[in-house]
Coordinates of C-alpha atoms in Angstrom, one line a residue:
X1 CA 139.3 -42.4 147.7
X2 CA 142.1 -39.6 147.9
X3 CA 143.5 -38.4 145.0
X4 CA 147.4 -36.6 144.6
X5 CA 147.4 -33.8 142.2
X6 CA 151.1 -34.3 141.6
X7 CA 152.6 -30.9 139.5
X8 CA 156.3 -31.0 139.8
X9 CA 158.7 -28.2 138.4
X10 CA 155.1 -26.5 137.7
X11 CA 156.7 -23.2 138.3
X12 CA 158.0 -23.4 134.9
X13 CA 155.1 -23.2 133.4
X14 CA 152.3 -22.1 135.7
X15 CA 151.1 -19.2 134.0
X16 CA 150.4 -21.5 130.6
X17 CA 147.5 -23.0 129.8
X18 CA 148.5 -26.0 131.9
X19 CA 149.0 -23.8 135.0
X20 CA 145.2 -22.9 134.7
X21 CA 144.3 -26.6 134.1
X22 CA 145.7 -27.5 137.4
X23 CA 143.6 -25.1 139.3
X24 CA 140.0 -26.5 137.2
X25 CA 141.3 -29.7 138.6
X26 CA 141.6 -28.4 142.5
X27 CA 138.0 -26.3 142.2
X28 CA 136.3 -29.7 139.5
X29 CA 137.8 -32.4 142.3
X30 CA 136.4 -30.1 145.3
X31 CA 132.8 -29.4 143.6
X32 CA 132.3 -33.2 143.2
X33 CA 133.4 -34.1 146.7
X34 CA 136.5 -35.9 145.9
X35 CA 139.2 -35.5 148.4
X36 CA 142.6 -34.9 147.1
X37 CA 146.5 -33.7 148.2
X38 CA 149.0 -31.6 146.5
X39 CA 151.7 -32.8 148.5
X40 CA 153.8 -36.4 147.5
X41 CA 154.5 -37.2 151.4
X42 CA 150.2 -37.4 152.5
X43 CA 148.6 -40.0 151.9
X44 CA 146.7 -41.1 148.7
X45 CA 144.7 -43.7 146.8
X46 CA 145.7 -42.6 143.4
X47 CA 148.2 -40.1 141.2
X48 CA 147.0 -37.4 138.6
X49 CA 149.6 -36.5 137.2
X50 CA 149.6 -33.4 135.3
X51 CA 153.8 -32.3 133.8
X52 CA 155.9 -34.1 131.7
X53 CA 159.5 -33.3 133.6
X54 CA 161.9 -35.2 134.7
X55 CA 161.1 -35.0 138.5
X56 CA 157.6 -36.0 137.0
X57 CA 158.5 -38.9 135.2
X58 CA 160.8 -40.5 137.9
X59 CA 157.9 -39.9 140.3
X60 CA 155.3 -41.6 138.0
X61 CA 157.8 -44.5 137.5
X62 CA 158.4 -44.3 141.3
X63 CA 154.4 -44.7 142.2
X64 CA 154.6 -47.8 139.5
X65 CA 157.2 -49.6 141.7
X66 CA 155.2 -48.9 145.2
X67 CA 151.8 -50.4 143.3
X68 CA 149.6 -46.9 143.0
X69 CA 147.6 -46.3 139.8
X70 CA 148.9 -43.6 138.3
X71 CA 146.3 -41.4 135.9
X72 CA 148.3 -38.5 133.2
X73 CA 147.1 -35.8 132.2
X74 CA 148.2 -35.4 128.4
X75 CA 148.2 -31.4 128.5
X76 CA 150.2 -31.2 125.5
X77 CA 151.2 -32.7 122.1
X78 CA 154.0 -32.8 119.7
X79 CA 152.0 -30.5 117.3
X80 CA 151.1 -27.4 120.1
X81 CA 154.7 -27.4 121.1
X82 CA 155.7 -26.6 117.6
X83 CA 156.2 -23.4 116.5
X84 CA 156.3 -21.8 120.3
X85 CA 160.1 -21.0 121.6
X86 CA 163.4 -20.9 119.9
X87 CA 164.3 -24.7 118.4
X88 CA 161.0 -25.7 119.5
X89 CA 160.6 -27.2 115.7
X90 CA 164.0 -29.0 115.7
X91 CA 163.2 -30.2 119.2
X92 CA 159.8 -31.3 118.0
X93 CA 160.7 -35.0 117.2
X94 CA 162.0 -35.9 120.9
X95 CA 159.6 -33.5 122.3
X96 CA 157.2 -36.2 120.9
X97 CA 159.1 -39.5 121.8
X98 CA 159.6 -37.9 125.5
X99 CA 155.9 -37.0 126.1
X100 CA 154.9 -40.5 124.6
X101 CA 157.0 -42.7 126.8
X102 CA 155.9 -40.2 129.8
X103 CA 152.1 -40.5 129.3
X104 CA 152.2 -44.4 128.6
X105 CA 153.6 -44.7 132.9
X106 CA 149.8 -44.1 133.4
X107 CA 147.3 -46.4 134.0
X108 CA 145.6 -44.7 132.0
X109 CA 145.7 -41.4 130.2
X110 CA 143.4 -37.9 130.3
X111 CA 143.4 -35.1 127.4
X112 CA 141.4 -32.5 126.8
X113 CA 139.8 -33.5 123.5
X114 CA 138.9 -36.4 121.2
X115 CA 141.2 -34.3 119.0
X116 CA 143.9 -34.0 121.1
X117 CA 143.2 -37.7 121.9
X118 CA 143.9 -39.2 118.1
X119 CA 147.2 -37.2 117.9
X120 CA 148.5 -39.2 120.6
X121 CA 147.3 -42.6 119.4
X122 CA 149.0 -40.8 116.1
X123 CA 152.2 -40.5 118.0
X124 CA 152.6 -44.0 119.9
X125 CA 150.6 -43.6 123.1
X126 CA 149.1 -47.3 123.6
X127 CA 147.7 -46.0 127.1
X128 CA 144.0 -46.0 127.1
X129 CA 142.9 -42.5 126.5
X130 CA 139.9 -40.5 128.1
X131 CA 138.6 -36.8 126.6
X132 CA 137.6 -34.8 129.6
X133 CA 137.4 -31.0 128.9
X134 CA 139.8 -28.8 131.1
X135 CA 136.2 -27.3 132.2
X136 CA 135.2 -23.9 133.3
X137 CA 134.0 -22.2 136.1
X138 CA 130.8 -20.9 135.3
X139 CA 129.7 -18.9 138.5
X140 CA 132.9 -17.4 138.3
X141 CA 133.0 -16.5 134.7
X142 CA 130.0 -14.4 134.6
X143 CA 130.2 -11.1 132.9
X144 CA 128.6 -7.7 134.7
X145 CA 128.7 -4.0 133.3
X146 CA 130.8 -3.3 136.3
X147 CA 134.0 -5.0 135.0
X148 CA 133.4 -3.8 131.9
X149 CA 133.7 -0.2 133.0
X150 CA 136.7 -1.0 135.2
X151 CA 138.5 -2.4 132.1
X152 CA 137.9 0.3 130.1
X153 CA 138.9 3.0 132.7
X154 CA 142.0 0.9 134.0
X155 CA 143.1 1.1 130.0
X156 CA 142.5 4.5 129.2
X157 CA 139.4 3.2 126.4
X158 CA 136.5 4.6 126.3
X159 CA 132.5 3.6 125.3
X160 CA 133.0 4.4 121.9
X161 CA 136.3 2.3 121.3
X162 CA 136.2 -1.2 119.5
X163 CA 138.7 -3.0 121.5
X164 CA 139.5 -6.7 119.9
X165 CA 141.8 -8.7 122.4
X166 CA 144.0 -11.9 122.7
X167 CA 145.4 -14.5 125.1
X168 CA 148.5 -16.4 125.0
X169 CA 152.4 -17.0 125.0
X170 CA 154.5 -14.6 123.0
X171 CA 154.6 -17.0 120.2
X172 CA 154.2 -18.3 116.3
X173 CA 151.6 -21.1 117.3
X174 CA 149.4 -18.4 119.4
X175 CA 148.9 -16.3 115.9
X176 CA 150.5 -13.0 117.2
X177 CA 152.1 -12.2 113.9
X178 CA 148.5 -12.1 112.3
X179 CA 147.4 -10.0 115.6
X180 CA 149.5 -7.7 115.3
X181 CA 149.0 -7.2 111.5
X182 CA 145.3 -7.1 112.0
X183 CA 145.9 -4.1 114.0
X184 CA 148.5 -2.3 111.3
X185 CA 145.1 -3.1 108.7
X186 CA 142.8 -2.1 110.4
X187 CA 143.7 1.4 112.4
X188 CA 140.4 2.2 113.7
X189 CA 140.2 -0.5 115.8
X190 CA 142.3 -1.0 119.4
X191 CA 143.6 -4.4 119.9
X192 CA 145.2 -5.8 123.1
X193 CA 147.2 -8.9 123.8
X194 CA 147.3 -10.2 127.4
X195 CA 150.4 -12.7 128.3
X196 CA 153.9 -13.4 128.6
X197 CA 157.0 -14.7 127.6
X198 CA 160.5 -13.9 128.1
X199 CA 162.2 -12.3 125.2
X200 CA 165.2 -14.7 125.6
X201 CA 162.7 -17.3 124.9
X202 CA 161.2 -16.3 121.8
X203 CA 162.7 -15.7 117.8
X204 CA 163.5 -12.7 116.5
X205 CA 160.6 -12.2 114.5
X206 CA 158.3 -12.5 117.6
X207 CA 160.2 -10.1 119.4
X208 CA 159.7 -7.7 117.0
X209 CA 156.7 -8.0 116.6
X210 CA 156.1 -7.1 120.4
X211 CA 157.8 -4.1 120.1
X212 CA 155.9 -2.8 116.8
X213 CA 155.1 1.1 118.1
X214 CA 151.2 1.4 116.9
X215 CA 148.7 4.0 118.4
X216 CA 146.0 1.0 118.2
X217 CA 147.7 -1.7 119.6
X218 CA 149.2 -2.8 123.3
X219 CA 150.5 -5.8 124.5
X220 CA 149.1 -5.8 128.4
X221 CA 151.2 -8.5 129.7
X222 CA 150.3 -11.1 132.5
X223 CA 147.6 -10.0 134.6
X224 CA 146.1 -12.0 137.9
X225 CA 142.3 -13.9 136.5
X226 CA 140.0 -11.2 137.8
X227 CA 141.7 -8.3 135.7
X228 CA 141.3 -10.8 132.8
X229 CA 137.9 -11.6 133.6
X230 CA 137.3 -7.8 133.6
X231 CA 139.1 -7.7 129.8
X232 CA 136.5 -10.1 128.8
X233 CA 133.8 -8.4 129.6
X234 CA 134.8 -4.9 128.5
X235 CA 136.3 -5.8 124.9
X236 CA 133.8 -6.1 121.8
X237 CA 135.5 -9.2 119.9
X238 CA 137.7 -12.3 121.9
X239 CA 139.9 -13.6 118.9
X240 CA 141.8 -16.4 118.8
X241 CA 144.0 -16.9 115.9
X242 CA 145.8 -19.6 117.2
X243 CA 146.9 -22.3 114.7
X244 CA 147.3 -25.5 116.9
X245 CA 145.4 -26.0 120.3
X246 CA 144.4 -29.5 122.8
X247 CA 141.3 -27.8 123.8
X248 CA 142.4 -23.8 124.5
X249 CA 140.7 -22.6 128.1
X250 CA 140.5 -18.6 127.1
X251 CA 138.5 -19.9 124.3
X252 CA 135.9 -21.5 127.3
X253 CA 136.8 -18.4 129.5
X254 CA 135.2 -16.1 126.5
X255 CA 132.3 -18.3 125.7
X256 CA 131.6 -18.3 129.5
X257 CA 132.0 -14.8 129.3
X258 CA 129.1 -14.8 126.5
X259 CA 131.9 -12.6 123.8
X260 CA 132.0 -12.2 120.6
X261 CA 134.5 -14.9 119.5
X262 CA 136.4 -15.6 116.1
X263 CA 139.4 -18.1 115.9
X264 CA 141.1 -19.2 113.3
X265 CA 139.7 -22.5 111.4
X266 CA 141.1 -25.1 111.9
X267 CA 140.8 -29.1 112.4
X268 CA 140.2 -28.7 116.2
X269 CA 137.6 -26.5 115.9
X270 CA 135.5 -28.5 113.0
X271 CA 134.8 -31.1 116.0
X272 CA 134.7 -28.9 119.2
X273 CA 133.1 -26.1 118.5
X274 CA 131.2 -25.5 115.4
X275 CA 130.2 -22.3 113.1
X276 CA 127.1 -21.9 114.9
X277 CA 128.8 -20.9 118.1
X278 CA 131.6 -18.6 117.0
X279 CA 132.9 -17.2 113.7
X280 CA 136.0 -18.5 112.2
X281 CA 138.1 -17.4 109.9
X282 CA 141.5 -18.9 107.6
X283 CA 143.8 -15.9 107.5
X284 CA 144.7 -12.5 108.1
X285 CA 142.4 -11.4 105.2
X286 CA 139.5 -13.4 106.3
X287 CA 139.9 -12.1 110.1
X288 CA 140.1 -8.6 108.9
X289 CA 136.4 -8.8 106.8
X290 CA 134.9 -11.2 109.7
X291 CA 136.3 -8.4 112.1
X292 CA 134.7 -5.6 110.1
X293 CA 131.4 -6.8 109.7
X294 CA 131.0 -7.6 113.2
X295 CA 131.9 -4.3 114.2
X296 CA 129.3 -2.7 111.5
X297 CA 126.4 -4.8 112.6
X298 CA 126.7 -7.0 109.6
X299 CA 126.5 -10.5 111.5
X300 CA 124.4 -11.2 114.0
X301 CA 126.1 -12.1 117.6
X302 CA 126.8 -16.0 118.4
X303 CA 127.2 -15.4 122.1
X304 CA 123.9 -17.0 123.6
X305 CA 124.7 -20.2 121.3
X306 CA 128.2 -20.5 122.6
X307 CA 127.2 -19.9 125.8
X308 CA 124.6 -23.1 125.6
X309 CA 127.9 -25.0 124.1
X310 CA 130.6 -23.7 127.2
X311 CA 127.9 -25.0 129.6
X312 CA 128.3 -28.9 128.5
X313 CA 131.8 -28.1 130.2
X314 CA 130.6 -26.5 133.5
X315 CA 133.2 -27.5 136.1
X316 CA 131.5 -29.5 138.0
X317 CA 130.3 -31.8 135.3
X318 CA 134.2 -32.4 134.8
X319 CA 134.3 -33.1 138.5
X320 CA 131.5 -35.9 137.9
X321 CA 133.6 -37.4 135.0
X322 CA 136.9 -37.3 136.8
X323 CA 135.4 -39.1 139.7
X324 CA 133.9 -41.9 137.7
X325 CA 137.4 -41.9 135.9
X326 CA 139.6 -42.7 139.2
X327 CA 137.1 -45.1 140.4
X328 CA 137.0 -47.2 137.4
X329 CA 140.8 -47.2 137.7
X330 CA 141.2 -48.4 141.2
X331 CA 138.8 -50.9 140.6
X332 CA 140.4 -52.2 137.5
X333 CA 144.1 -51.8 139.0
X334 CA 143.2 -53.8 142.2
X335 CA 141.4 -56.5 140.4
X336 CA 144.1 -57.0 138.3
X337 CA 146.9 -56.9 141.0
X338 CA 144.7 -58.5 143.3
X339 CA 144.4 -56.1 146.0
X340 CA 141.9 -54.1 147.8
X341 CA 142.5 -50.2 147.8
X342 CA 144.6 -48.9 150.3
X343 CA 146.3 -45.5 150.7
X344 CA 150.0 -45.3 151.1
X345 CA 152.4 -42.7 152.3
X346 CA 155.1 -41.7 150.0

């Protein structure tokens, strides 16, 4: 069995969420011994498709036609591409019908979460769907005192600073408005938000936000994995105040990492990872006490119970479950068309 990891017109969105997803895949696929192809003109038993773009979709339709079982990767839904880029909400609605009629060209269908899997029963996909976490890396996700130091120095912090960071897109759904007021409440903390997006992209109100001049707050940009690795371990509090996720792989990153975590509460999070793992909170107010009590040794750390959680989605138990997926679906596909499995060329 060969497997193509088809991505086309990833560039667009390769340092998203999705961008990291792909790369699980490549390292899950290799630690469970399953031989696969990024390229359309080798040879393969099967497609995992993992974008939504028109290249994508033709090529899905395209692998139909020529009789190879094609397996998509629902990465997104219509409620996490609300409230991201400008007209994002009035594109919402065809946003939705484009993704549904995408995802339903697979044989079957992967997403993150059980979650993530009844929105898109919610929004028309009749595709049978299969939760498989995005997975982590656990070898590589392991923190030392080393990076912590070179995080702090690289910054300009030092020991005594309480550094809360974030993760994401420059937008609405990632909570950077609450991020950013969390830092104008609360002045004797330093917070730091790591990503990207172009300002051409994002509302107006975003866009200022970024540029709010505070002493206590920096927005880091894009950095390469091992610099963010390093973040994780040298920062007291990961927090996540995003309002709409799939599954969200900095959250895994962080409980890998075995930080402090708070995120915001919401309906996600009641099924994937419970109180017992990481503090939650509903709004800025909340965040702010949750925040403060952490720092003063008021609540007791989580990290050794979220770590037990994160390990449930080691990478290579994803590899194990991705396996069994694409067998299943050969062996269904060529019973019902008849066929043994054979690779073609593109």
């Amino acid at each position: 069995m060969k497997v193509l990891l088809y991505s086309g017109d990833l560039r667009f969105i390769k340092h998203s969420g999705l961008g990291k997803a792909v790369e699980h895949q490549k390292t899950a696929l290799a630690s469970a011994g399953v031989i696969y192809t990024t390229n359309p003109a080798d040879t393969y038993d099967i497609v995992h498709m993992n974008t939504y773009f028109p290249k994508s979709v033709l090529f899905a339709k395209k692998m139909k036609r020529k009789g190879i079982p094609v397996v998509y990767h629902a990465h997104s839904t219509k409620q996490d591409f609300r409230n991201s880029f400008r007209f994002s909400n009035v594109l919402a609605p065809h946003f939705e019908k484009w993704i549904v009629r995408s995802y339903n060209l697979g044989d079957v269908v992967v997403t993150p979460t059980a979650y993530a899997k009844a929105l898109l029963e919610e929004s028309g996909v009749t595709t049978p769907i299969y939760p498989i976490s995005n997975g982590i890396d656990l070898q590589y996700y392991a923190a030392t005192d080393a990076m912590r130091k070179q995080f702090r120095e690289a910054y300009g912090y030092n020991e005594q600073d309480k550094i809360v960071m974030a993760v994401g897109h420059y937008i609405k759904r990632k909570g950077i408005l609450d991020f950013v007021e969390l830092a104008k409440r609360l002045p004797e903390y330093k917070f730091i938000w790591f990503g990207y997006t172009s300002m051409v992209e994002i509302p107006s109100e975003i866009q200022e936000a970024v540029k709010v001049d505070l002493p206590n707050l920096q927005f880091a940009g894009y950095i390469p994995a091992e610099e963010l690795r390093n973040a994780y371990a040298g920062v007291d509090l990961f927090l996540f105040p995003t309002y709409e996720e799939t599954e969200g792989i900095v959250l895994l990153e962080a409980m890998a990492m075995q930080q402090n975590i708070l995120l915001r509460d919401i309906p996600i999070y009641s099924e994937y990872i419970s109180g017992e793992h990481v503090y939650k909170a509903a709004d800025v107010v909340s965040f702010a006490e949750t925040i403060t009590k952490l720092f003063n040794g008021e609540l007791p750390t989580l990290v050794f119970n979220a770590y037990e959680e994160v390990k449930k989605r080691d990478i290579d138990q994803v590899g194990k479950q991705l396996r069994t997926l694409y067998a299943r679906t050969l062996s269904r596909y060529h019973d019902v068309m008849g066929n043994g499995p054979t690779q073609r060329n593109d």
